[in-house]
Coordinates of C-alpha atoms in Angstrom, one line a residue:
Chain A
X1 CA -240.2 -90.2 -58.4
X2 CA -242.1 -87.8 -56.2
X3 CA -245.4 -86.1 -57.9
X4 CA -246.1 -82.8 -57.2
X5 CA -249.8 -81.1 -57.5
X6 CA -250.0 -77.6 -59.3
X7 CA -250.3 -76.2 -55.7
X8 CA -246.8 -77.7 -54.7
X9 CA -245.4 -74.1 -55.2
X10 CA -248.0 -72.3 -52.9
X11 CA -247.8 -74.7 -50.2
X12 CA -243.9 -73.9 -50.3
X13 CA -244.5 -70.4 -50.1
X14 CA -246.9 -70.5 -47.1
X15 CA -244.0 -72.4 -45.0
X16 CA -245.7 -75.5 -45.3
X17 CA -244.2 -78.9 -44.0
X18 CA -243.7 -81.1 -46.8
X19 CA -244.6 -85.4 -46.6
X20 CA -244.5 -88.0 -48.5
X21 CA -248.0 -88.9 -49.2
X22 CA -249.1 -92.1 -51.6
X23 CA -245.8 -90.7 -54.1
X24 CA -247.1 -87.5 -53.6
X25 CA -245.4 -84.4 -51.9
X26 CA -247.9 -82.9 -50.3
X27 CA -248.6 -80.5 -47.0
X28 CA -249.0 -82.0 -43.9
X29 CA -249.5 -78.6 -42.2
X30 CA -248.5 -74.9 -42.7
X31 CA -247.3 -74.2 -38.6
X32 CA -250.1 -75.7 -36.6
X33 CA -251.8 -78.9 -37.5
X34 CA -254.5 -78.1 -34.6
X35 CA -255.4 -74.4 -35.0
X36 CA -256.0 -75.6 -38.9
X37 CA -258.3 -78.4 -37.8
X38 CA -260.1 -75.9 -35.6
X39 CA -260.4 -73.4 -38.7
X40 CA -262.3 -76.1 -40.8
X41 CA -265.0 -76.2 -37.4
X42 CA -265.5 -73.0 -36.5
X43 CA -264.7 -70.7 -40.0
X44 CA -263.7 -72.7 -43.2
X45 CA -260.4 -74.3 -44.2
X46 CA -259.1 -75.5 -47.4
X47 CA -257.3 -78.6 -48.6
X48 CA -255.0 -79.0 -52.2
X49 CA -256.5 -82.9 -52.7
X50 CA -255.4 -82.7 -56.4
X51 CA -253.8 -86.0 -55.8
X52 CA -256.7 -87.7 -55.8
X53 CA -257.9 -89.3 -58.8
X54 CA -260.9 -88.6 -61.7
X55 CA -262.4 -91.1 -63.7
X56 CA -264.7 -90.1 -66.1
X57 CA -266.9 -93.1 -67.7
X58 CA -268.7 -92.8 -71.1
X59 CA -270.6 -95.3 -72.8
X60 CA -274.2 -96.5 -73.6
X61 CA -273.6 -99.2 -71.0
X62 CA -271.9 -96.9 -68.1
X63 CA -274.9 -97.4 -65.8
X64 CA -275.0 -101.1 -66.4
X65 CA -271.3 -101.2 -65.7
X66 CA -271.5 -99.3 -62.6
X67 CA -274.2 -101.6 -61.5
X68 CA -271.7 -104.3 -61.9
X69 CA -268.5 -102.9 -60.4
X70 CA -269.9 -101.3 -57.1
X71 CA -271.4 -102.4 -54.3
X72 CA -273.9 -99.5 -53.9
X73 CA -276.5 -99.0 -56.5
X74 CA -276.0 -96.5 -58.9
X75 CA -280.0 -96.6 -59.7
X76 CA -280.2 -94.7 -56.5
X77 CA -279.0 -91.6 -58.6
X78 CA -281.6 -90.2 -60.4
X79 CA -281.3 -86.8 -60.5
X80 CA -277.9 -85.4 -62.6
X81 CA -275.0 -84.0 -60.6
X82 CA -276.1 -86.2 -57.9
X83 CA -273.4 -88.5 -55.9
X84 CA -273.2 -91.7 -54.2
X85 CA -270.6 -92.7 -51.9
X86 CA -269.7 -96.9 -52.9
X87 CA -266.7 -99.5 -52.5
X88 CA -265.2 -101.7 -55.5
X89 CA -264.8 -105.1 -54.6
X90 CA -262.7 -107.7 -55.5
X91 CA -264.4 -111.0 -56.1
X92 CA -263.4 -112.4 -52.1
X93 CA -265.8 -109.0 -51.6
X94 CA -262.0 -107.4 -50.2
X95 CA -262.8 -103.5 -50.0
X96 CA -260.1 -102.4 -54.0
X97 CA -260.8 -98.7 -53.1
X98 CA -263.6 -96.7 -52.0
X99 CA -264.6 -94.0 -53.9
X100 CA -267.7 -91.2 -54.8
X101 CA -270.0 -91.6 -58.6
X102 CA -271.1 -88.4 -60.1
X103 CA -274.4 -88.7 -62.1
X104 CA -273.8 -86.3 -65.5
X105 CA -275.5 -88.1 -68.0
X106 CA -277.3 -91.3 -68.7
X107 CA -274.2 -92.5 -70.8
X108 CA -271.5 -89.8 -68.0
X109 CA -270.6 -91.1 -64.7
X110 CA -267.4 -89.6 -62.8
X111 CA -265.3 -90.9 -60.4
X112 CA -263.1 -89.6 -57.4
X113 CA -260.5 -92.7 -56.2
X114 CA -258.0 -92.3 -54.0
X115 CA -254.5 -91.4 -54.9
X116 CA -252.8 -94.2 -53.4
X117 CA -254.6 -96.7 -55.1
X118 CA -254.9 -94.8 -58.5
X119 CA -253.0 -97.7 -60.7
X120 CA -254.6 -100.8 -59.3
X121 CA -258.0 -98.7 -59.4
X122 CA -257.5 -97.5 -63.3
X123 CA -256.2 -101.4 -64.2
X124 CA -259.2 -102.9 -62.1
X125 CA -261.7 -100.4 -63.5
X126 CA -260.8 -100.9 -67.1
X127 CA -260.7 -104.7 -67.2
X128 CA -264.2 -104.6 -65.9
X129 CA -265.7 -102.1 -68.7
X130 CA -264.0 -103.7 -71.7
X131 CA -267.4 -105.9 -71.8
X132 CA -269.7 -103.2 -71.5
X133 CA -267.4 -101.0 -74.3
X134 CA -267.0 -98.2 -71.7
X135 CA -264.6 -95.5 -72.0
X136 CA -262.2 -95.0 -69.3
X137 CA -260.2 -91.6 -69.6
X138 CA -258.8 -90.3 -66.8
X139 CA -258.5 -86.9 -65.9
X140 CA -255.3 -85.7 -64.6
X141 CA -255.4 -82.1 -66.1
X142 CA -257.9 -81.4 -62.6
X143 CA -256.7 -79.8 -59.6
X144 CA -259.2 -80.5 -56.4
X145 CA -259.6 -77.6 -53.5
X146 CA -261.8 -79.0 -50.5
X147 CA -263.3 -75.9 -49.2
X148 CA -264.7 -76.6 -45.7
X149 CA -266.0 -75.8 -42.4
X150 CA -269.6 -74.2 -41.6
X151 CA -268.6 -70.9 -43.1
X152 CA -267.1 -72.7 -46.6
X153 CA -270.4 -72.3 -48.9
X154 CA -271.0 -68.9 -48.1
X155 CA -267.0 -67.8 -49.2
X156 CA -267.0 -69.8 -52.0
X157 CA -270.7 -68.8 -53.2
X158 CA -269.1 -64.9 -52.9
X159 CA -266.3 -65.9 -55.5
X160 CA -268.6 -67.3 -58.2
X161 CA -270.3 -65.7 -61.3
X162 CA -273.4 -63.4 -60.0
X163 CA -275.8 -65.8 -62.6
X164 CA -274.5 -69.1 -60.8
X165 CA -274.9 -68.0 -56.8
X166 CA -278.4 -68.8 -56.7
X167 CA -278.3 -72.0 -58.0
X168 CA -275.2 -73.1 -56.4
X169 CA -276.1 -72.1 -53.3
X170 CA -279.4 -74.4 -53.5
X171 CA -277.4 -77.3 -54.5
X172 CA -277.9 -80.3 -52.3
X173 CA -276.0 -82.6 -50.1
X174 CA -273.9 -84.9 -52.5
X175 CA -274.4 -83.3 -55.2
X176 CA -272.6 -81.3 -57.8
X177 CA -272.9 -78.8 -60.6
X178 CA -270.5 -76.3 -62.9
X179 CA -270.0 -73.1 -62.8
X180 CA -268.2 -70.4 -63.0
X181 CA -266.1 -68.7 -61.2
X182 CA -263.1 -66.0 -60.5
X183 CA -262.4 -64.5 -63.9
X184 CA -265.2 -66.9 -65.8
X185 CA -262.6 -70.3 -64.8
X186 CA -264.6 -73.3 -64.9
X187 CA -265.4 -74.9 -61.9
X188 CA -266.9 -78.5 -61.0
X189 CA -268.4 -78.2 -57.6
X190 CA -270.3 -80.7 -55.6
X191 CA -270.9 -80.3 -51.9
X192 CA -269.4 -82.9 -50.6
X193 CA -266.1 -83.3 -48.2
X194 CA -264.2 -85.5 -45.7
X195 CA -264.4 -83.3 -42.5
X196 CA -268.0 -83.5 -41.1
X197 CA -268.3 -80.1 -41.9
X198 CA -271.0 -79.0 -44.8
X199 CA -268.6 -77.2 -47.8
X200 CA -267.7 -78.0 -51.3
X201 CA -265.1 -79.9 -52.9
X202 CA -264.1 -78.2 -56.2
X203 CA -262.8 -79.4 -59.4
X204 CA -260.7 -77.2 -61.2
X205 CA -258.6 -77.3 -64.6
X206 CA -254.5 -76.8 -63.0
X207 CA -254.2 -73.2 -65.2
X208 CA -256.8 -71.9 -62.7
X209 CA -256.0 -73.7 -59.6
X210 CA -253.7 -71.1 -58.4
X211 CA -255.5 -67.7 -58.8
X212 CA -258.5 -70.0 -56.9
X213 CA -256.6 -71.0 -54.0
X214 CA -255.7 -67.2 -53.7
X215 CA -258.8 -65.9 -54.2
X216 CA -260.1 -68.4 -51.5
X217 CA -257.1 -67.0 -49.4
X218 CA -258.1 -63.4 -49.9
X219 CA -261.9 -64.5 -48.5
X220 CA -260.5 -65.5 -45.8
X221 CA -260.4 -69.2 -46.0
X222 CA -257.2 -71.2 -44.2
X223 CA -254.8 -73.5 -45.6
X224 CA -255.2 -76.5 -43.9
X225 CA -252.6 -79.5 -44.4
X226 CA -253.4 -83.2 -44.7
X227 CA -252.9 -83.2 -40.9
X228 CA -255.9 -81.7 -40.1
X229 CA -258.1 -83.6 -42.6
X230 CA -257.0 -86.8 -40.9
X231 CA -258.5 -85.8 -37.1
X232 CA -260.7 -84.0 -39.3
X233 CA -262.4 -87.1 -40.7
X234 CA -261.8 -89.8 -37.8
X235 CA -263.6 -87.6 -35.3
X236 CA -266.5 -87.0 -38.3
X237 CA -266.3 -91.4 -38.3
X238 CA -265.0 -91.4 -42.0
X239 CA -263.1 -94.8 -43.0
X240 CA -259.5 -93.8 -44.5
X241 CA -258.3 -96.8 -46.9
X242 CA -255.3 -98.4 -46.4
X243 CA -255.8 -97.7 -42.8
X244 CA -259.4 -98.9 -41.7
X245 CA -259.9 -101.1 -45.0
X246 CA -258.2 -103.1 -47.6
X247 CA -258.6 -105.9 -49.9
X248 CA -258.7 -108.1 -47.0
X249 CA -261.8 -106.8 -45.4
X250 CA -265.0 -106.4 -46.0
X251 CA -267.5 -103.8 -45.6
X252 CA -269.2 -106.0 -42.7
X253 CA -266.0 -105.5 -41.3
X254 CA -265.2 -102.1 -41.8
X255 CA -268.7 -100.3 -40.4
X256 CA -269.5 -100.1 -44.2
X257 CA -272.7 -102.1 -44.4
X258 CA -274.7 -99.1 -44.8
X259 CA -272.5 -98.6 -48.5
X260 CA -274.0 -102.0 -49.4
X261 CA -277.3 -102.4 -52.4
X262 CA -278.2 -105.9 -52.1
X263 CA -280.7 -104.8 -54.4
X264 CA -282.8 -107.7 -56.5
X265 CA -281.1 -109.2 -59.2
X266 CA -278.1 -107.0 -59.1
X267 CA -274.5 -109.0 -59.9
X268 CA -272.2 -106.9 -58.2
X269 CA -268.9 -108.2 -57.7
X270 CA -268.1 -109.3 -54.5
X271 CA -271.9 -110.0 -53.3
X272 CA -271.8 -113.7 -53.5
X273 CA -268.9 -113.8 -50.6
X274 CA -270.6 -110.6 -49.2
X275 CA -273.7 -112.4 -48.9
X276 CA -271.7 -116.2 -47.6
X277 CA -270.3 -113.9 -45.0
X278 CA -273.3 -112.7 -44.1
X279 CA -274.7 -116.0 -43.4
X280 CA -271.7 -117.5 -41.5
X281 CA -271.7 -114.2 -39.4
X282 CA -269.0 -112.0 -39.7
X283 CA -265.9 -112.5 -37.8
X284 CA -265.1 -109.3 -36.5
X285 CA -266.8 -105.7 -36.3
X286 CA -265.0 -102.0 -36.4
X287 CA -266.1 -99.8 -33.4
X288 CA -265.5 -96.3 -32.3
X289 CA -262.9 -96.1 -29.1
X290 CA -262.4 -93.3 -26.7
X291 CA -259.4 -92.9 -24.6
X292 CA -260.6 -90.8 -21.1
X293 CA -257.0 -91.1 -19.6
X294 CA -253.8 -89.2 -20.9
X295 CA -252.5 -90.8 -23.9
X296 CA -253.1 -90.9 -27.7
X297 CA -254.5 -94.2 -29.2
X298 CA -252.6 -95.1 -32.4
X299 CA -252.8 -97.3 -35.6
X300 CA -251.5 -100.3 -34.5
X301 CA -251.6 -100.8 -31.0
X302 CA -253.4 -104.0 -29.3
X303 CA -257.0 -104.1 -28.4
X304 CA -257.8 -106.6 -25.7
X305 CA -261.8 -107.2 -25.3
X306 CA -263.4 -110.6 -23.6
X307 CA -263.4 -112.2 -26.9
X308 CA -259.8 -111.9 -27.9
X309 CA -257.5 -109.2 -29.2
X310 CA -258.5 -106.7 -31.8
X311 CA -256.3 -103.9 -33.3
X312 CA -256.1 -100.0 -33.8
X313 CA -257.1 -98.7 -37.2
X314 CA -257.0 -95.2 -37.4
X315 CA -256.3 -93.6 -33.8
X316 CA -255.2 -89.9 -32.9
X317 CA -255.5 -87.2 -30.3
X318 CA -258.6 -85.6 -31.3
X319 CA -258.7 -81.2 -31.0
X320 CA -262.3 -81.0 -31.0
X321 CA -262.5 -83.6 -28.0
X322 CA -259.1 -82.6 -26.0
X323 CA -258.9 -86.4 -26.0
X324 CA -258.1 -89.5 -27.8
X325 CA -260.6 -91.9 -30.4
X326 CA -260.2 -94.2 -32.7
X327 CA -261.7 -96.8 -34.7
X328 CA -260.5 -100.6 -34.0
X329 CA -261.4 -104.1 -35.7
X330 CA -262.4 -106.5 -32.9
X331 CA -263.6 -109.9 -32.5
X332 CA -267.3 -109.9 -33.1
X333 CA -269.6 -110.6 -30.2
X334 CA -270.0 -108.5 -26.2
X335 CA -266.4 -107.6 -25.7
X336 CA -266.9 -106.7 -22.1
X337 CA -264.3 -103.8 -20.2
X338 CA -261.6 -103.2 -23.5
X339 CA -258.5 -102.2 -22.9
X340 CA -255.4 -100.8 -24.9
X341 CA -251.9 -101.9 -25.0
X342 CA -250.1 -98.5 -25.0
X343 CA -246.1 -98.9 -24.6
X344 CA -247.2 -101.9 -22.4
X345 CA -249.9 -100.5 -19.9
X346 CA -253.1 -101.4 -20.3
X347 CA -255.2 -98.3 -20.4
X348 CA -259.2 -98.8 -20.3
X349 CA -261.0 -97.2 -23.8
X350 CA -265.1 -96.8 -23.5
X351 CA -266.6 -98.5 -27.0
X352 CA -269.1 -96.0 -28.8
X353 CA -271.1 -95.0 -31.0
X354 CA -269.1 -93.0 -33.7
X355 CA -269.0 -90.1 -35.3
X356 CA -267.5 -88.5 -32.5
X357 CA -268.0 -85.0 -34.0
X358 CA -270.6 -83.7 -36.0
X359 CA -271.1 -79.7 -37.5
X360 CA -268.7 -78.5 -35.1
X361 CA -270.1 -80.5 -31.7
X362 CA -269.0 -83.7 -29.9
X363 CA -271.9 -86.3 -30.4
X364 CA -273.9 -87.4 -27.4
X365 CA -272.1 -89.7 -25.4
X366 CA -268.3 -89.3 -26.5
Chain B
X1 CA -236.5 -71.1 -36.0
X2 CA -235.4 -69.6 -33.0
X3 CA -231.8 -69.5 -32.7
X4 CA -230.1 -72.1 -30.3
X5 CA -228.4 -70.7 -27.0
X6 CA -224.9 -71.3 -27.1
X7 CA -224.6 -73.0 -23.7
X8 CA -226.7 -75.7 -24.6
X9 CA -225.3 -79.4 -25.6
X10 CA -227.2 -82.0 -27.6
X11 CA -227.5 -85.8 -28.6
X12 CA -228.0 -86.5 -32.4
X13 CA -231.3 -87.7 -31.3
X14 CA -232.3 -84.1 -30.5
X15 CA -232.4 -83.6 -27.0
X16 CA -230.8 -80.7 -25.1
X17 CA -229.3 -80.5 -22.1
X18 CA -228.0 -77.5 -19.9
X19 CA -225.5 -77.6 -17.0
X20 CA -226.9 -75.7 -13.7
X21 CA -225.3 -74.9 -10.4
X22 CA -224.5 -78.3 -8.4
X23 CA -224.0 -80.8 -11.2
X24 CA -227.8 -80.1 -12.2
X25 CA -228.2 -81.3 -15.9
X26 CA -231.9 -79.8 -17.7
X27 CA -233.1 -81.8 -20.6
X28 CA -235.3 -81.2 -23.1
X29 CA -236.4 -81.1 -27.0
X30 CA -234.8 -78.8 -29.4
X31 CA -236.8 -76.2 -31.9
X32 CA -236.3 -78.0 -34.8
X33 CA -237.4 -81.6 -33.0
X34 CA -240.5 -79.9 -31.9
X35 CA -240.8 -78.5 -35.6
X36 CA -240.7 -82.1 -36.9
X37 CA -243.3 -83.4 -34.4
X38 CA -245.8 -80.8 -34.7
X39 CA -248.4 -79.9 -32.0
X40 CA -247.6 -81.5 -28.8
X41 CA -250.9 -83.2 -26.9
X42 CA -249.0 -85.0 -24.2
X43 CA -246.3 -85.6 -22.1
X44 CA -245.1 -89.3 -19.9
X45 CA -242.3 -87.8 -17.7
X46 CA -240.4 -90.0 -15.6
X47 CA -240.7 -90.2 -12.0
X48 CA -238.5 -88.1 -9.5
X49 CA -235.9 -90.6 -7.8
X50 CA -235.8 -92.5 -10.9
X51 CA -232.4 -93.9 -12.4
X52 CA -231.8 -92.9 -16.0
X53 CA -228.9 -93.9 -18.6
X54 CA -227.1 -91.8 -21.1
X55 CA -228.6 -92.8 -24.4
X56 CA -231.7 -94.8 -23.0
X57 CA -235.2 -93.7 -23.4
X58 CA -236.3 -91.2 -20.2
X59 CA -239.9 -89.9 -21.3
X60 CA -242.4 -90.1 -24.4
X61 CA -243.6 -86.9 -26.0
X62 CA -246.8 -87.5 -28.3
X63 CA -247.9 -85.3 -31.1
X64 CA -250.7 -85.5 -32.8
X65 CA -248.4 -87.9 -35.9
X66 CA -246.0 -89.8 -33.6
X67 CA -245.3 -90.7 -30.2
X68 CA -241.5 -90.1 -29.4
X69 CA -239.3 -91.4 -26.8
X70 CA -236.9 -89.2 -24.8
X71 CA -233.2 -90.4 -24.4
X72 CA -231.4 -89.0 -21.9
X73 CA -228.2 -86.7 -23.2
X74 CA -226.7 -88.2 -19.1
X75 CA -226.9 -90.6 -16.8
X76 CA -228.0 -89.8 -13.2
X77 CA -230.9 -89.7 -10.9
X78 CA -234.0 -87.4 -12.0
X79 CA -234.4 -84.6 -9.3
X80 CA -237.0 -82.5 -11.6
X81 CA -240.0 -83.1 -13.7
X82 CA -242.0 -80.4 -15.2
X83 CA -245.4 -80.9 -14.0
X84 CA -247.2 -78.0 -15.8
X85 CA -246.3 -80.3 -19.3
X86 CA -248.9 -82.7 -18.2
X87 CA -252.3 -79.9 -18.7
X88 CA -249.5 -77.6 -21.5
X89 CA -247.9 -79.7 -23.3
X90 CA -247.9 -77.1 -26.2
X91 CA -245.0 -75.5 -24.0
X92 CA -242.4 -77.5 -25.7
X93 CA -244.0 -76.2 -29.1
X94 CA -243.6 -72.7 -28.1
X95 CA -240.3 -72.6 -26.1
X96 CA -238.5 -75.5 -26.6
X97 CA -235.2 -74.4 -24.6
X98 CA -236.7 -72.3 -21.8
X99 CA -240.2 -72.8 -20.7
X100 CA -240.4 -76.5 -22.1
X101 CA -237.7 -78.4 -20.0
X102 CA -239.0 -82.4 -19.8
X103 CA -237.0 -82.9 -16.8
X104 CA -233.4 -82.4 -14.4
X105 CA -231.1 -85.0 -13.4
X106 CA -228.2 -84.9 -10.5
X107 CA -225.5 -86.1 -13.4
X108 CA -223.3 -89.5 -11.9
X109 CA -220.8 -89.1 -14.6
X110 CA -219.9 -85.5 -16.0
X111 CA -217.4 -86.8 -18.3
X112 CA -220.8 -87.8 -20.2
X113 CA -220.9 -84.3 -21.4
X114 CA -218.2 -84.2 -23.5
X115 CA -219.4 -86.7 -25.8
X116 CA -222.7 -84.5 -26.6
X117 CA -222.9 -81.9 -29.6
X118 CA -221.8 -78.4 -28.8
X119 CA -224.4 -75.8 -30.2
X120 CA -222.3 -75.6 -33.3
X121 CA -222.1 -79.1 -34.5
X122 CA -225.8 -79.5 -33.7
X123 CA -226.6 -76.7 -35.8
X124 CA -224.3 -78.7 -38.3
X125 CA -226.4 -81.8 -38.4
X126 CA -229.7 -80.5 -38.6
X127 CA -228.9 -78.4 -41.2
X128 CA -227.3 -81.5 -43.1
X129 CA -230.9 -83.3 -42.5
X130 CA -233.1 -81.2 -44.1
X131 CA -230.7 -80.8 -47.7

């Protein structure tokens, strides 16, 4: 059975092309996949990501859980409304889902998992809290617009209560607040997103979610499809799970070191195999690729270095670049002159440093 | 959708194929294919002088979702390629039957023709794929 978002009927109406997406029916684009990707970097775009998934923790112990079940530190959050991007491991420190903590309240966390993984995530989650007696309810009566693109804070600031710009608009990077907006509806917003692009992801309750998109609409920001937030997020160097990651990597192995508190006396699950890895040096390593010649790298193809043969993770022709990147997992170690395996030529790839695009621009050296 | 001209004749697969002056046989992508791959960001053509097969893959179109292969609607030697695909690929996006031609083949065999879709039946089958 197919599950449709409160949005299902607008996308319809806009002529979008329906997909399959994690059991969800969702728009892959509304006509042009690349003049909506170009939207979200030069103007602002906007995304229906109501399929994702809130989790909203309460309990006296919710920060002691949190400290347990993810591998960043939730005692970086100090400040309410702020945000922390972390992976759940499994005990073999395999990536369950990755996923962004809300700071509300000293006994109020939130989560946003993926859609795809919501049932494993809400089994996992709650077998883990049971010790620490927190309450796991999830929210399914939210609807999610990602409003982005250098122009997205300023449209969206327009549409909210004159007593909530201000503050809004001074409202940090990964961070969130409430307020209100077109005809008083209550909004969750955090400025946060999955393009490279500054904006706001929003949480709205589904009764509103329509007359938001439209007012969004009417100031001028674009539908964009979940086309364009996939070149969208591999040129900005954002890990898609299921694609870059799974249960049978680690975050050594997936670039997400950087995600990782090995903070004193902290018994996350998963550290004890993240930290053996560590030690016996980690197998293989996820680099950025770029493709000079004609062609489109793709998820799957072979990656041939000097240490062996590596695979694509997430590949695609890239609009902002005009060419092709992607992000493959390679043995570890110099891989000397890579090459891909494309329909059975060998084309020659150039290893950097990702993200490829930032704010708009190409980063140095792609 | 633009409507599809009546002299053109199709595989199930989606290509077109239009008969020219001196057993010349055009090929190329209908609308609705190009619908269902999206933006179009590159183009392998074959080579001129090479041999191709009814049925058997000819070129690869890549969107920005899928790579594609091309089968030939005929068999026959490929006389034409067009060049301006390989810097406007978007062509086939925005005129699929005119404009965005892949290639032309000198047909061995016109008695392949009459096993391809007539405009009618193709029109049939795609709109039997989207229901």
């Amino acid at each position: 059975m197919t599950e449709k978002t409160v949005l299902n009927a607008t996308h319809r109406a806009l002529g979008a092309r329906m997909v399959d997406f994690g059991g969800w029916d969702m728009p892959i684009n509304y006509g042009s996949q690349i003049e909506e990707h170009h939207a979200v970097r030069r103007d602002a775009g906007m995304f229906d990501v109501s399929h994702m998934t809130v989790v909203d923790l309460h309990g006296a112990k919710a920060k002691d859980f949190l400290r347990h079940l993810l591998a960043n530190s939730v005692d970086k959050l100090k400040v309410h409304g702020k945000a922390l991007y972390s992976c759940m491991l499994n005990e073999q420190g395999g990536v369950i889902d990755d996923l962004i903590v809300y700071f509300l309240g000293d006994e109020f966390y939130r989560l946003v998992v993926n859609a795809a993984t919501r049932a494993k995530d809400l089994e996992w989650i709650e077998k883990q809290a049971a010790a620490f007696g927190v309450e796991v309810r999830e929210r399914p009566e939210f609807a999610m617009i990602a409003v982005q693109g250098p122009n997205a804070r300023a449209k969206v600031l327009g549409l909210l209560h004159e007593v909530d710009r201000a503050r809004i608009e001074k409202l940090g990077k990964f961070a969130a607040a409430a307020a209100q907006g077109p005809h008083g509806m209550p909004l969750f917003v955090a400025r946060t997103g999955y393009t490279g692009e500054d904006g706001f992801e929003i949480l709205v309750p589904q009764e509103h979610a329509v007359a938001l998109w439209e007012a969004l609409a009417a100031a001028g920001v674009a539908p964009a499809g979940l086309g364009a937030r996939d070149t969208l997020r591999l040129e900005a160097g954002m890990n898609l799970y299921g694609q870059d990651m799974d249960e049978g990597v680690s975050p050594w192995e997936a670039n997400l070191g950087w995600t990782i508190a090995l903070d004193e006396g902290r018994d996350f699950i998963g550290r004890a195999a993240l930290e053996k890895q560590k030690a016996a040096g980690v197998p293989r390593v996820m680099v950025g690729l770029v493709l000079d010649e004609k062609g489109v790298l793709r998820h799957g193809q072979t990656v041939l270095t000097a240490n062996g043969a590596g695979e694509i993770l997430s590949g695609s022709f890239a609009p902002t670049l005009e060419k092709a990147v992607a992000f493959a997992r390679i043995p570890a170690g110099e891989p000397g002159e890579i090459r891909v395996d494309i329909r059975g030529r060998e084309l020659p790839v150039r290893l950097v440093k990702y993200p490829f695009v930032r704010d708009g621009k190409p980063c140095e050296g792609i | 959708m633009s409507e599809i001209p009546g002299d053109l004749k199709f595989n199930k697969s989606h290509e077109w194929a239009r008969v020219e002056d001196g057993g010349l046989v055009r090929v190329g992508i209908s609308d609705h294919a190009q619908g269902q791959l999206g933006d179009l960001v590159y183009v392998e053509l074959p080579e001129i002088g090479a041999s191709v097969t009814a049925g058997n893959a000819a070129a690869v179109v890549e969107s920005v979702k899928a790579a594609s292969d091309i089968y030939s609607p005929v068999s026959g030697e490929v006389v034409e390629v067009n060049e301006a695909l390989n810097d406007k690929p978007e062509t086939i996006n925005e005129d699929a039957y005119g404009e965005g031609w892949i290639f032309a083949v000198r047909i061995s065999d016109r008695a392949e023709l009459d096993q391809l879709l007539d405009a009618g039946a193709y029109e049939e089958l795609i709109e039997n794929e989207d229901h």
